[in-house]
PDB file of C-alpha atoms in Angstrom:
ATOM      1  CA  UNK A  95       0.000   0.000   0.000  1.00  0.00           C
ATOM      2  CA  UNK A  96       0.809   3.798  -0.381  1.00  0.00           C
ATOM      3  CA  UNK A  97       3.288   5.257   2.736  1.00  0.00           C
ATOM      4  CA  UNK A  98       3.523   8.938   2.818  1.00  0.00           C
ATOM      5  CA  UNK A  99       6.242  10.306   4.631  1.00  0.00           C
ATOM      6  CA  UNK A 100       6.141  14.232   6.256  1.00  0.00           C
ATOM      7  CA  UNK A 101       9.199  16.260   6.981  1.00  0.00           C
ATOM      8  CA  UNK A 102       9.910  18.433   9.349  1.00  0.00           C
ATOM      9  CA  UNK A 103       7.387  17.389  12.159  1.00  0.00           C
ATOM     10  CA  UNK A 104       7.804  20.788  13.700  1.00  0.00           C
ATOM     11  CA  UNK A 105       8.488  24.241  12.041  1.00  0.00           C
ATOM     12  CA  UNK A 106       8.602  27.485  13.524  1.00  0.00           C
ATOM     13  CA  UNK A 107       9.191  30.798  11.348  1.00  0.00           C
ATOM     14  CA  UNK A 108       9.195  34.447  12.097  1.00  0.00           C
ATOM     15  CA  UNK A 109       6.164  36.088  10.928  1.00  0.00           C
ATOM     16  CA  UNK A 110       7.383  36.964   6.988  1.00  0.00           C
ATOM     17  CA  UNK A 111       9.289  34.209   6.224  1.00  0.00           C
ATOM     18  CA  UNK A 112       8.774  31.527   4.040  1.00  0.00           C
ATOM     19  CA  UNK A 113       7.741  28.083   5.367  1.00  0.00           C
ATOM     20  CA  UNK A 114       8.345  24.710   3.311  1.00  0.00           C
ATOM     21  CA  UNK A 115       7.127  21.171   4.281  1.00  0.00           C
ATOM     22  CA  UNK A 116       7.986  18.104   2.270  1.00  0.00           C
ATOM     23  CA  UNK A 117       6.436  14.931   1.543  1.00  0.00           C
ATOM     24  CA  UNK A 118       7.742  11.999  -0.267  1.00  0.00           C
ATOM     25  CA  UNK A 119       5.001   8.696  -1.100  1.00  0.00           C
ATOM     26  CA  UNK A 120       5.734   5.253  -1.999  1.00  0.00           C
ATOM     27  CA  UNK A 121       3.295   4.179  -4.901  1.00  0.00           C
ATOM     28  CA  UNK A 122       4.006   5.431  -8.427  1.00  0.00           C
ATOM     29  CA  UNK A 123       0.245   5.068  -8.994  1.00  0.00           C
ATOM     30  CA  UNK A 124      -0.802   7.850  -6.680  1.00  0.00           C
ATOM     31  CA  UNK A 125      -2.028  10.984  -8.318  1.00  0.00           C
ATOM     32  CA  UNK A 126      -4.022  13.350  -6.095  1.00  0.00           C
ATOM     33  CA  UNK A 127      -2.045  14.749  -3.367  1.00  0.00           C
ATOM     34  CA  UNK A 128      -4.285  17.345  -1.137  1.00  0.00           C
ATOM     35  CA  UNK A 129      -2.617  19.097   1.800  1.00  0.00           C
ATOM     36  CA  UNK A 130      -4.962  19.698   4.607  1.00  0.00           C
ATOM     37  CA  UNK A 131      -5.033  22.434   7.618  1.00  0.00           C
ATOM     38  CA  UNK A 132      -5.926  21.414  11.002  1.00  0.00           C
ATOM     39  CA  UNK A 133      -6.329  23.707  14.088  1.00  0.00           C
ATOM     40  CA  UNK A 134      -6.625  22.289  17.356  1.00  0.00           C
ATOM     41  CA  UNK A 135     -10.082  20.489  17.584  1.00  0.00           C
ATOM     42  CA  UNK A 136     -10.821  20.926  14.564  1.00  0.00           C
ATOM     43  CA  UNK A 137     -11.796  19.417  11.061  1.00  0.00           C
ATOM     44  CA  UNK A 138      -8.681  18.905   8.047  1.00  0.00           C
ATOM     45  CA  UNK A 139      -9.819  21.769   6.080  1.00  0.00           C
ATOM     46  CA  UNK A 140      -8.230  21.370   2.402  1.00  0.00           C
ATOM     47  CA  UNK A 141      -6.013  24.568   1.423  1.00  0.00           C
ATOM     48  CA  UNK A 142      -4.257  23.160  -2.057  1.00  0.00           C
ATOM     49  CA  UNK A 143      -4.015  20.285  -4.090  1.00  0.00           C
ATOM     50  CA  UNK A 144      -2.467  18.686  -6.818  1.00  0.00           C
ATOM     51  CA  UNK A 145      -2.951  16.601  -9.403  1.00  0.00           C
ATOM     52  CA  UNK A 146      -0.273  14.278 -11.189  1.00  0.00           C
ATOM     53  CA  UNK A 147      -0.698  16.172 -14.190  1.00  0.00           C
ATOM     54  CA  UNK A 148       0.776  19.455 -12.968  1.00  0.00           C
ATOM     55  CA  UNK A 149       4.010  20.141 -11.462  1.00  0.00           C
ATOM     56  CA  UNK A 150       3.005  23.046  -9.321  1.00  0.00           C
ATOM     57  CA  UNK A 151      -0.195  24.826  -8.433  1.00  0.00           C
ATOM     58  CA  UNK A 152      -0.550  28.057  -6.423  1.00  0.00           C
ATOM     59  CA  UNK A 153      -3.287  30.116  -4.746  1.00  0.00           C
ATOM     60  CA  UNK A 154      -2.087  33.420  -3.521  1.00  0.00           C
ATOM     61  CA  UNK A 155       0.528  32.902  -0.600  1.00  0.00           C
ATOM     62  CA  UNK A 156       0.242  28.739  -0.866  1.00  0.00           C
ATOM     63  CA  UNK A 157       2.174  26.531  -3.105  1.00  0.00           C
ATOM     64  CA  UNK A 158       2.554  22.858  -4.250  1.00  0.00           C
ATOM     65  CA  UNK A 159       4.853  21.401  -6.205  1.00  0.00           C
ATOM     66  CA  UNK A 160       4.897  18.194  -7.675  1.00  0.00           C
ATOM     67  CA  UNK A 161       8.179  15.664  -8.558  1.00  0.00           C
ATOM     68  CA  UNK A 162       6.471  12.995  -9.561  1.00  0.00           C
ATOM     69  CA  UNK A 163       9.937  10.773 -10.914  1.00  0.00           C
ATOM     70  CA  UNK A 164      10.992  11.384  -7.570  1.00  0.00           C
ATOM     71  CA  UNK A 165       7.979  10.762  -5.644  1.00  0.00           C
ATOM     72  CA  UNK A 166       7.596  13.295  -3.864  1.00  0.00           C
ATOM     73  CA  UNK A 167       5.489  16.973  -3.237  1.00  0.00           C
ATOM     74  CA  UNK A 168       6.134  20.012  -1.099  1.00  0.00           C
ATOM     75  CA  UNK A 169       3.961  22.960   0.156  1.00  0.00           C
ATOM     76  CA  UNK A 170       4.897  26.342   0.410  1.00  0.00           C
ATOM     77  CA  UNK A 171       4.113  29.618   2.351  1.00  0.00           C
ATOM     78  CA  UNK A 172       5.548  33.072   1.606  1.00  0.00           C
ATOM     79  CA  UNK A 173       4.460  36.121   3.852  1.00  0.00           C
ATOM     80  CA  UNK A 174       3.515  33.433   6.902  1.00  0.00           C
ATOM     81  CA  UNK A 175       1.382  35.246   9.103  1.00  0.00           C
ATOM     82  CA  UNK A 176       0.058  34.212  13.069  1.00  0.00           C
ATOM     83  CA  UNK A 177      -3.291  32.399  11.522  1.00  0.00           C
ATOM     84  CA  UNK A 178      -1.187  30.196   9.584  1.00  0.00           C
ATOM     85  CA  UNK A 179      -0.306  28.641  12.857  1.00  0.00           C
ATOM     86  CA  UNK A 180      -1.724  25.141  12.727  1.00  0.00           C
ATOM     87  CA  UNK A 181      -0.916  21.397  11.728  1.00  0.00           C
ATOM     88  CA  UNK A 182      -0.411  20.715   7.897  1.00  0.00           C
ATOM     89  CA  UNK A 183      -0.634  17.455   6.765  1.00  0.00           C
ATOM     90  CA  UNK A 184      -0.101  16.006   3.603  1.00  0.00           C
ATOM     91  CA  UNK A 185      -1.803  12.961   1.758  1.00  0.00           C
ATOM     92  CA  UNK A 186      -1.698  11.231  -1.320  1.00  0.00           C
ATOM     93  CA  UNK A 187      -4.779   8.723  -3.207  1.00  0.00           C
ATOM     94  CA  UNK A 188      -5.155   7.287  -6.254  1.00  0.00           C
ATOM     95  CA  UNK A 189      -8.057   9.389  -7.268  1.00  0.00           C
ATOM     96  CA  UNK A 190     -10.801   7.855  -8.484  1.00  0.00           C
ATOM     97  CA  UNK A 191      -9.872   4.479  -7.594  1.00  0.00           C
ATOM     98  CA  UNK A 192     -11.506   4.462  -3.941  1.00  0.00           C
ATOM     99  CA  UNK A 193      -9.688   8.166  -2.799  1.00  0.00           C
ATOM    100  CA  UNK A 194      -8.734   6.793   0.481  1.00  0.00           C
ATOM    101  CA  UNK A 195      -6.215   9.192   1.442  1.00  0.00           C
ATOM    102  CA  UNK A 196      -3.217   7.806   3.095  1.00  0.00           C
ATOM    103  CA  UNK A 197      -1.647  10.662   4.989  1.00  0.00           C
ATOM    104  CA  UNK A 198       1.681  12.143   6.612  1.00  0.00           C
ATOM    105  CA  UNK A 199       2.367  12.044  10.037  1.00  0.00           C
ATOM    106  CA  UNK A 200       1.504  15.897   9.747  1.00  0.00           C
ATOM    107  CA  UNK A 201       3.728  19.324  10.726  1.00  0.00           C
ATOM    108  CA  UNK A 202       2.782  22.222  13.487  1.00  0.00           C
ATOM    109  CA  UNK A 203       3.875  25.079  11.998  1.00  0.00           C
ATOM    110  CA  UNK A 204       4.275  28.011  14.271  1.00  0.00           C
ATOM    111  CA  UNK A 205       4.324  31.321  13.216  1.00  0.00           C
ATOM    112  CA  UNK A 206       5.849  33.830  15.950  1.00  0.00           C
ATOM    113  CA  UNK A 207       4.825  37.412  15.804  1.00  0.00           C
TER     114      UNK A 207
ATOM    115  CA  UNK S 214     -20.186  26.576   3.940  1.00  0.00           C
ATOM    116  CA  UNK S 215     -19.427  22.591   4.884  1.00  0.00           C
ATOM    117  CA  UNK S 216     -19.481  20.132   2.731  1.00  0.00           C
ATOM    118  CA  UNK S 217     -19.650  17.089   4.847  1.00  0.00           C
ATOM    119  CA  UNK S 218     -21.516  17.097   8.295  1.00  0.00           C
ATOM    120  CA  UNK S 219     -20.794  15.080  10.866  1.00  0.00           C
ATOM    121  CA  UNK S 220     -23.143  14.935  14.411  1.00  0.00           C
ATOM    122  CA  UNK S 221     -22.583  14.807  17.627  1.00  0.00           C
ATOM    123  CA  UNK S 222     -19.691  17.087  17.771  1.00  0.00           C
ATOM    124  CA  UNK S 223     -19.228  15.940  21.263  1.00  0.00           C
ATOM    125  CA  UNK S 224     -20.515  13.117  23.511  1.00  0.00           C
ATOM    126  CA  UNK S 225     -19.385  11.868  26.874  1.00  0.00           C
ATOM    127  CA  UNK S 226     -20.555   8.136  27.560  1.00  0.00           C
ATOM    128  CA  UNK S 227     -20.291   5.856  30.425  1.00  0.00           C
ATOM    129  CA  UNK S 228     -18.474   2.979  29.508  1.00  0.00           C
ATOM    130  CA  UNK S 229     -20.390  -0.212  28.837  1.00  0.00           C
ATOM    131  CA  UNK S 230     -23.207   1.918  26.873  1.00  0.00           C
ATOM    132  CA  UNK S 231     -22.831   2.645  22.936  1.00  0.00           C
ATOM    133  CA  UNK S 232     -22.260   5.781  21.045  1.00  0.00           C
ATOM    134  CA  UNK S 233     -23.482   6.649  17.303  1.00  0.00           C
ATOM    135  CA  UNK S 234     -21.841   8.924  15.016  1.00  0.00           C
ATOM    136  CA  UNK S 235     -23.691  10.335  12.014  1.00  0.00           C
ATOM    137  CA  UNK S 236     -21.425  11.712   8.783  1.00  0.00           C
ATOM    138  CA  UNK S 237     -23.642  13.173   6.089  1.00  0.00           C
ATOM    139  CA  UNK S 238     -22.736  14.855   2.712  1.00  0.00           C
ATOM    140  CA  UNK S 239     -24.727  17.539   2.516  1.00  0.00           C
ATOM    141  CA  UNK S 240     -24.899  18.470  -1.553  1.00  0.00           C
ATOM    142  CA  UNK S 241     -23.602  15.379  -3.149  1.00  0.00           C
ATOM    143  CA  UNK S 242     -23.929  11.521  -3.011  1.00  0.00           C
ATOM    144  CA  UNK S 243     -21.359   9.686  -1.252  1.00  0.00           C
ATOM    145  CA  UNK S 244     -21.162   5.887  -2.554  1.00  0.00           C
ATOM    146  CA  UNK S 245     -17.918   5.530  -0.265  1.00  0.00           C
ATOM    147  CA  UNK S 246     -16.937   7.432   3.075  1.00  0.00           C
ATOM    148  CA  UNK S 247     -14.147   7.003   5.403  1.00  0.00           C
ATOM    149  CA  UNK S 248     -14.039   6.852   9.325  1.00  0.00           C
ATOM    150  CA  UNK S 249     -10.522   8.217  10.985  1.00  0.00           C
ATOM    151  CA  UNK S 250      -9.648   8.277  14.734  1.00  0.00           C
ATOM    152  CA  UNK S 251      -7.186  10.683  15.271  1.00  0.00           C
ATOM    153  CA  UNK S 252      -5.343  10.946  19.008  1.00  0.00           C
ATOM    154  CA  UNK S 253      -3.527  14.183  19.897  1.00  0.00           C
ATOM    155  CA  UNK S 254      -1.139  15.677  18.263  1.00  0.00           C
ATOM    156  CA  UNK S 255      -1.235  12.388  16.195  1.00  0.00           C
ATOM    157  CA  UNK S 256      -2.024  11.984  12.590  1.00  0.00           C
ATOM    158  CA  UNK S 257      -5.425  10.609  11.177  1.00  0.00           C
ATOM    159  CA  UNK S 258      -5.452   6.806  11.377  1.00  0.00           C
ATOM    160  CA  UNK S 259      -8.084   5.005   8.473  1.00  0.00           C
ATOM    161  CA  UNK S 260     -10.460   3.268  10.427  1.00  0.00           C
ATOM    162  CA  UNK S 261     -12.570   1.661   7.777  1.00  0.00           C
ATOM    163  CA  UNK S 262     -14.113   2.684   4.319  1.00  0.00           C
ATOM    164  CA  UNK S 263     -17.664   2.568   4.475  1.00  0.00           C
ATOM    165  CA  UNK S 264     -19.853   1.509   1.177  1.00  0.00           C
ATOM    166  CA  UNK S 265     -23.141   2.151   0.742  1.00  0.00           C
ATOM    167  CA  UNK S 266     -25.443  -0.857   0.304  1.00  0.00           C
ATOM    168  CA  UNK S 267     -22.395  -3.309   1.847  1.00  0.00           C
ATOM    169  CA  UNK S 268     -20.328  -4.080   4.178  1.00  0.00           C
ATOM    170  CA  UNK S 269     -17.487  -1.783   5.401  1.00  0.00           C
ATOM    171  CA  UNK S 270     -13.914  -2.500   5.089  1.00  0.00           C
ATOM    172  CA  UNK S 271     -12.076  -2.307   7.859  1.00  0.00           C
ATOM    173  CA  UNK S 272      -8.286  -1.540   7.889  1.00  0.00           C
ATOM    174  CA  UNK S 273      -5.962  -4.489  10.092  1.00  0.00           C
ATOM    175  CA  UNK S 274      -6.369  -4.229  13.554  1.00  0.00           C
ATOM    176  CA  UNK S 275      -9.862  -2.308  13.748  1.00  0.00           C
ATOM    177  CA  UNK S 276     -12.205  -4.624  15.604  1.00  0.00           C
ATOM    178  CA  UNK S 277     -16.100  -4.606  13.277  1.00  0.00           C
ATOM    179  CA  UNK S 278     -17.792  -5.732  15.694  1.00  0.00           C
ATOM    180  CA  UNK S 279     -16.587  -2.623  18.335  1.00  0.00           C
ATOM    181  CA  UNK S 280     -16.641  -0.165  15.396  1.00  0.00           C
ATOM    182  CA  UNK S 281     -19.856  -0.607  13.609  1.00  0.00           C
ATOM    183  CA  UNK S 282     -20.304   0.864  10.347  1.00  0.00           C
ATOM    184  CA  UNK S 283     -23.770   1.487   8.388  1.00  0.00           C
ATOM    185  CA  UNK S 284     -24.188   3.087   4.709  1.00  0.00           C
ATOM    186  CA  UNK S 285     -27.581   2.877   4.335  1.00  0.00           C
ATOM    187  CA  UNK S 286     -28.112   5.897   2.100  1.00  0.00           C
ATOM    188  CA  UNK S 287     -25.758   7.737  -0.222  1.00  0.00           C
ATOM    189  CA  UNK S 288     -25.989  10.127   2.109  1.00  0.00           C
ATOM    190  CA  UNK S 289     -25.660   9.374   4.963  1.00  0.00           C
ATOM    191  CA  UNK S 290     -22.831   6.486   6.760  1.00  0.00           C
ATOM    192  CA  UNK S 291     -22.959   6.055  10.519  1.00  0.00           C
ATOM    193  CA  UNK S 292     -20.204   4.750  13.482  1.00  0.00           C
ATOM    194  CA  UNK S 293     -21.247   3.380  16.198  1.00  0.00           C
ATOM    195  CA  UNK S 294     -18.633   2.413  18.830  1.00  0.00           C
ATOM    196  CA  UNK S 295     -19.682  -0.564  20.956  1.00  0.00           C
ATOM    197  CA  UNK S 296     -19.151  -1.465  24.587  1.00  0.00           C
ATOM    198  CA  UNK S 297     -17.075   2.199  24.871  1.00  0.00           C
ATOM    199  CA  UNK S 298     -14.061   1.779  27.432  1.00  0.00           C
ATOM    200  CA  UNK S 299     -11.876   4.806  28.400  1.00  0.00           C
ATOM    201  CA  UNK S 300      -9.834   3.836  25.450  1.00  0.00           C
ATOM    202  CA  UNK S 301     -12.219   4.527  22.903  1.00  0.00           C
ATOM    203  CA  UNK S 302     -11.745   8.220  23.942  1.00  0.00           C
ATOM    204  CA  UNK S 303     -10.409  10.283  20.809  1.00  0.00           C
ATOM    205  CA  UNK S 304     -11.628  12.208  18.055  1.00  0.00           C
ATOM    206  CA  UNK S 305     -13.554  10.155  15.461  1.00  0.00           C
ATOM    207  CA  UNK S 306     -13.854  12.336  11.536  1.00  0.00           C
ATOM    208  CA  UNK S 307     -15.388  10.998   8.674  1.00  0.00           C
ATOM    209  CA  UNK S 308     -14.376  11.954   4.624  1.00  0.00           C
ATOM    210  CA  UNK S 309     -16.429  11.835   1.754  1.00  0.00           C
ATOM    211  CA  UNK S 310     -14.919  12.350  -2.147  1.00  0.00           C
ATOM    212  CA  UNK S 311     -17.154  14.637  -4.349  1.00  0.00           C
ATOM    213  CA  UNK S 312     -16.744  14.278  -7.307  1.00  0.00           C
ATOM    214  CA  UNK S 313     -15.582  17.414  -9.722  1.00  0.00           C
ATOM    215  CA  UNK S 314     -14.580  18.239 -13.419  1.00  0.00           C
ATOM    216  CA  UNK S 315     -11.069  17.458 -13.064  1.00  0.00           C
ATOM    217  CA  UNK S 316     -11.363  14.604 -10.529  1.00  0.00           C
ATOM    218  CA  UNK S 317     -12.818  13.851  -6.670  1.00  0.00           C
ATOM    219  CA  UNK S 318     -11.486  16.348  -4.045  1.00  0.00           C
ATOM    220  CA  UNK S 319     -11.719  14.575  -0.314  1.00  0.00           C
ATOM    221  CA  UNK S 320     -13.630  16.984   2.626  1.00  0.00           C
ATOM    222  CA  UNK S 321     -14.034  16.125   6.069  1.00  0.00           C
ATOM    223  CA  UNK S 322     -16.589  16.032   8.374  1.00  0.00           C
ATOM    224  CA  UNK S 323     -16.517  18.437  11.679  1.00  0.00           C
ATOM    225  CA  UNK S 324     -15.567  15.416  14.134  1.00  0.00           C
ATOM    226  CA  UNK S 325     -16.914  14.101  17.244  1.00  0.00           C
ATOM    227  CA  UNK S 326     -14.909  14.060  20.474  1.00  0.00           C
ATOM    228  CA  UNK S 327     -15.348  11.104  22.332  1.00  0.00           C
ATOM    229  CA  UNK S 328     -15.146  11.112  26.162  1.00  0.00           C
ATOM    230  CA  UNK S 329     -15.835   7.751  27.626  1.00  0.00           C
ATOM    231  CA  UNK S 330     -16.661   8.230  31.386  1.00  0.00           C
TER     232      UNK S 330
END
């Protein structure tokens, strides 16, 4: 089955940085990879994806890119603010074909004022 | 607005009794869903994929007959934990695909925390 690895586990910027998180998966076959926001309590709410036939998306301050020969996807932030403070995990599915998600073991990005 | 609904948000049980968690979709049909338990500061663990009109699939070391899963609309999949003991405490979220032009995209329900007294 598909194994998703997430690196770093913990992250903490200074407000206006940049903040990267990286994700490698094991099966070639995979190709939807969502990254999810969690705050404490609270449901995954999905802030980007991906698709395998892109190799990078973005939505204003959020990126993804995609490598799929090298199996493996990153997310980034420019201009982190305070709300971006939260959990990030990353997942990866063979859309389609059942879309369980198989997920990271998730970051906690902290953004310091 | 949400996407997938999920009910109780919280429920404290004593032990012994049995707890039922509803996970709706609330503007599409949902042929599969998925139950997670997530512990803190954990990530979320597949429980079991639920299909409507059969039985659930239950990932290795999930016990069915604790963790009882019902599809009986395409709407609509329900948990119900069994027999809760303390160690059932944890936050239970369910996942439903919808499907869109360029392929499914996966949302989540609210949760339900799980205190088992």
């Amino acid at each position: 089955g598909e194994n998703v690895e997430q690196h770093p586990s913990t992250l903490s910027v200074q407000e206006g940085d940049s903040a990267v998180i990286k994700c490698t998966y094991s099966d070639s076959a995979s190709n939807y990879f969502p990254w999810y926001k969690q705050e404490l309590g609270k449901r995954p709410q999905l802030i980007i994806d991906i698709r395998s036939n892109v190799g990078e998306k973005k939505d204003q301050r959020i990126a993804v890119t995609l490598n799929k020969t090298a199996k493996h996807f990153s997310l980034h932030i420019t201009e982190t603010q305070p709300e971006d403070s939260a959990v990030y995990f990353c997942a990866a599915t063979i859309n389609n074909a059942g879309n369980m998600l198989t997920f990271g073991g998730g970051t906690r990005l902290m953004v310091k004022p | 607005g949400a996407v997938v609904s999920q009910h109780p948000s919280w429920v404290i049980c004593k032990s012994g009794t049995s707890v039922k968690i509803e996970c709706r979709s609330l503007d599409f049909q949902a042929t599969t869903m998925f139950w997670y338990r997530q512990f803190p500061k954990q990530s979320l663990m597949l429980m079991a994929t639920s299909n409507e009109g059969s039985k659930a699939t239950y990932e290795q070391g999930v016990e069915k007959d604790k963790f009882l899963i019902n599809h009986a609309s395409l709407t609509l999949s329900t948990l119900t934990v069994t027999s809760a003991h303390p160690e059932d405490s944890s936050f239970y979220i369910c996942s439903a695909p919808r499907a869109g032009s360029s392929g499914n995209t996966i949302y989540f329900g609210e949760g339900s925390w799980l205190t088992v007294v």
